[in-house]
Coordinates of C-alpha atoms in Angstrom, one line a residue:
M537 CA -9.4 -10.2 -19.3
T538 CA -11.0 -11.7 -22.3
G539 CA -14.7 -11.4 -22.8
F540 CA -15.1 -8.5 -20.3
S541 CA -14.8 -4.8 -20.9
W542 CA -14.2 -2.6 -17.8
A543 CA -15.7 0.3 -19.8
E544 CA -19.2 -1.1 -19.3
D545 CA -21.1 -0.2 -16.2
Y546 CA -19.6 -2.3 -13.5
V547 CA -20.5 -2.3 -9.8
Y548 CA -18.3 -4.3 -7.5
G549 CA -20.2 -6.8 -5.4
K550 CA -23.1 -7.5 -7.8
D551 CA -21.6 -10.3 -9.8
P552 CA -19.1 -12.6 -8.2
K553 CA -17.8 -13.7 -11.7
K554 CA -17.1 -10.2 -12.7
D555 CA -15.7 -9.4 -9.3
A556 CA -13.2 -12.2 -9.7
E557 CA -12.2 -11.0 -13.1
Y558 CA -11.8 -7.5 -11.8
D559 CA -9.7 -8.7 -8.8
I560 CA -7.5 -10.8 -11.0
S561 CA -6.9 -8.1 -13.6
M562 CA -6.2 -5.4 -11.0
G563 CA -3.9 -7.8 -9.1
M564 CA -2.0 -8.7 -12.2
A565 CA -1.7 -5.1 -13.3
G566 CA -0.5 -4.2 -9.8
I567 CA 2.1 -6.9 -9.8
Q568 CA 3.3 -5.9 -13.3
Q569 CA 3.6 -2.2 -12.1
A570 CA 5.3 -3.2 -8.9
A571 CA 8.0 -5.0 -10.9
K572 CA 8.8 -1.6 -12.4
D573 CA 8.1 0.8 -9.5
P574 CA 10.3 0.3 -6.3
K575 CA 7.9 2.3 -4.1
L576 CA 4.9 0.2 -5.2
L577 CA 6.9 -3.0 -4.7
A578 CA 7.8 -1.9 -1.2
Q579 CA 4.2 -1.0 -0.5
L580 CA 3.1 -4.4 -1.8
F581 CA 5.4 -6.2 0.6
Q582 CA 4.2 -4.0 3.5
D583 CA 0.6 -4.7 2.5
M584 CA 1.3 -8.4 2.6
Q585 CA 2.1 -8.0 6.3
D586 CA -1.4 -6.7 7.0
P587 CA -3.4 -9.6 8.4
E588 CA -6.8 -8.1 7.4
L589 CA -5.6 -7.6 3.8
M590 CA -4.2 -11.1 3.7
A591 CA -7.5 -12.5 5.1
E592 CA -9.4 -10.8 2.3
A593 CA -7.0 -12.1 -0.3
R594 CA -7.4 -15.7 1.1
K595 CA -11.2 -15.3 1.0
M596 CA -11.0 -14.1 -2.6
M597 CA -8.7 -17.0 -3.6
E598 CA -11.1 -19.5 -2.1
S599 CA -14.0 -18.4 -4.4
P600 CA -14.9 -20.7 -7.2
E601 CA -14.9 -17.7 -9.7
W602 CA -11.3 -16.8 -8.8
K603 CA -10.1 -20.4 -9.0
K604 CA -11.7 -20.7 -12.4
K605 CA -10.1 -17.5 -13.7
M606 CA -6.7 -18.6 -12.3
K607 CA -7.0 -22.0 -14.0
E608 CA -7.7 -20.1 -17.3
L609 CA -4.8 -17.8 -16.8
T610 CA -2.3 -20.5 -15.9
G611 CA -3.4 -22.5 -18.9
D612 CA -2.7 -19.5 -21.2
K613 CA 0.2 -20.2 -23.6
A614 CA 1.9 -16.8 -22.9
F615 CA 1.7 -17.4 -19.1
K616 CA 3.2 -20.8 -19.5
E617 CA 6.1 -19.5 -21.6
S618 CA 6.7 -16.7 -19.2
T619 CA 6.7 -19.1 -16.2
E620 CA 9.1 -21.4 -18.1
K621 CA 11.4 -18.5 -18.9
L622 CA 11.5 -17.4 -15.2
K623 CA 12.1 -21.0 -14.1
K624 CA 15.1 -21.3 -16.5
T625 CA 16.5 -18.0 -15.3
M626 CA 16.3 -19.1 -11.7
E627 CA 18.1 -22.3 -12.5
D628 CA 21.2 -20.3 -13.5
P629 CA 22.9 -19.3 -10.2
N630 CA 24.3 -16.1 -11.8
E631 CA 21.0 -15.0 -13.2
A632 CA 19.2 -15.9 -10.0
A633 CA 21.7 -13.8 -8.0
K634 CA 21.3 -10.8 -10.4
L635 CA 17.5 -11.1 -10.1
Q636 CA 17.8 -11.3 -6.3
A637 CA 20.2 -8.3 -6.2
K638 CA 17.8 -6.3 -8.4
M639 CA 14.8 -7.1 -6.2
E640 CA 16.8 -6.2 -3.0
H641 CA 17.9 -2.9 -4.6
M642 CA 14.3 -2.1 -5.7
M643 CA 13.0 -2.9 -2.2
K644 CA 15.6 -0.6 -0.6
V645 CA 14.9 2.2 -3.0
G646 CA 11.2 1.7 -2.6
Q647 CA 11.3 1.6 1.2
E648 CA 13.4 4.8 1.1
G649 CA 10.9 6.4 -1.2
L650 CA 8.0 5.5 1.0
K651 CA 9.9 6.8 4.0
N652 CA 10.7 10.1 2.2
E653 CA 7.1 10.4 1.1
A654 CA 5.9 9.9 4.7
R655 CA 8.5 12.4 6.0
D656 CA 7.4 15.0 3.4
T657 CA 3.7 14.5 4.3
M658 CA 4.5 15.0 8.0
A659 CA 6.5 18.1 7.2
Q660 CA 3.6 19.5 5.2
A661 CA 1.2 18.7 8.1
M662 CA 3.5 20.5 10.6
E663 CA 3.8 23.5 8.3
A664 CA 0.0 23.6 7.9
M665 CA -0.4 23.6 11.7
N666 CA 1.4 26.9 11.8
D667 CA -1.8 28.4 10.5
P668 CA -4.0 29.4 13.5
T669 CA -7.2 28.5 11.5
I670 CA -6.0 25.0 10.8
M671 CA -4.7 24.6 14.4
S672 CA -8.1 25.7 15.7
E673 CA -9.9 23.3 13.3
A674 CA -7.6 20.4 14.4
A675 CA -8.3 21.2 18.0
R676 CA -12.1 21.2 17.3
M677 CA -11.8 17.9 15.5
M678 CA -9.9 16.3 18.4
K679 CA -12.7 17.1 20.8
D680 CA -15.1 15.1 18.6
P681 CA -15.5 11.5 19.9
N682 CA -16.3 10.2 16.4
F683 CA -13.0 11.7 15.1
Q684 CA -11.1 10.3 18.1
Q685 CA -12.5 6.9 17.3
Q686 CA -11.6 7.2 13.6
L687 CA -8.1 8.3 14.6
A688 CA -7.7 5.4 16.9
Q689 CA -8.8 3.0 14.1
M690 CA -6.4 4.7 11.7
A691 CA -3.5 4.3 14.1
K692 CA -4.1 0.5 13.9
D693 CA -3.6 0.5 10.1
P694 CA -0.1 -0.8 9.2
S695 CA 0.3 1.9 6.6
F696 CA -0.1 4.6 9.3
K697 CA 3.0 3.3 11.0
K698 CA 5.2 4.8 8.3
Y699 CA 4.0 8.2 9.3
V700 CA 4.7 7.5 13.0
S701 CA 8.1 6.3 12.0
A702 CA 8.7 9.4 9.8
M703 CA 7.8 11.6 12.7
Q704 CA 10.1 9.7 15.1
D705 CA 13.0 10.2 12.5
M706 CA 12.1 13.9 12.2
M707 CA 12.2 14.3 16.0
Q708 CA 15.9 13.3 15.9
D709 CA 16.6 16.8 14.5
P710 CA 16.8 19.3 17.5
S711 CA 15.2 22.1 15.4
T712 CA 12.3 20.0 14.3
K713 CA 11.9 18.7 17.9
R714 CA 11.6 22.2 19.2
Q715 CA 9.2 23.2 16.5
M716 CA 7.0 20.1 17.3
E717 CA 7.1 20.8 21.0
A718 CA 6.0 24.4 20.4
M719 CA 3.2 23.2 18.1
A720 CA 2.1 20.7 20.8
D721 CA 2.0 23.5 23.4
S722 CA -0.1 25.6 21.0
F723 CA -2.4 22.6 20.3
R724 CA -2.9 21.9 24.0
S725 CA -3.8 25.5 24.6
A726 CA -6.3 25.4 21.7
L727 CA -8.0 22.4 23.3

């Protein structure tokens, strides 16, 4: 953003004007990156389903600082040209269809990437639980009421659902299911 360098000491929450500039620059950078990265695009759409995140976004967009920065941005010549170009592209049915197909493909690839990432993370966690030291530490943590509360809170997070879904998919494999059941038995005995 013009007139503001992120290199200077910046602490979020101290200056609403700088916070708005930061939020806008990070949001725009994220959107630009999501247009190139299918996983990021899929994550962005998942995040948009999170009511808490969307409430925070609405709160930010209601701030006078954010509205002022958006007015400046939308008044920018390059922004106007880019918007006009997109509008013309969308008026052409063939180009609009190409853009839609590309977006759908990116979403599919991105969702598959997120799913694979979650599956790999769960597989690594299962592998780690084969270590008796880690199994013992996990059992110790599960006895801690604070950890149980954190885990319950984490389970409510929409991004956690992809790990639950990955585990459900993994449980379709009989070998993985047996391994998981054996691990659960070991875990229960460690409790």
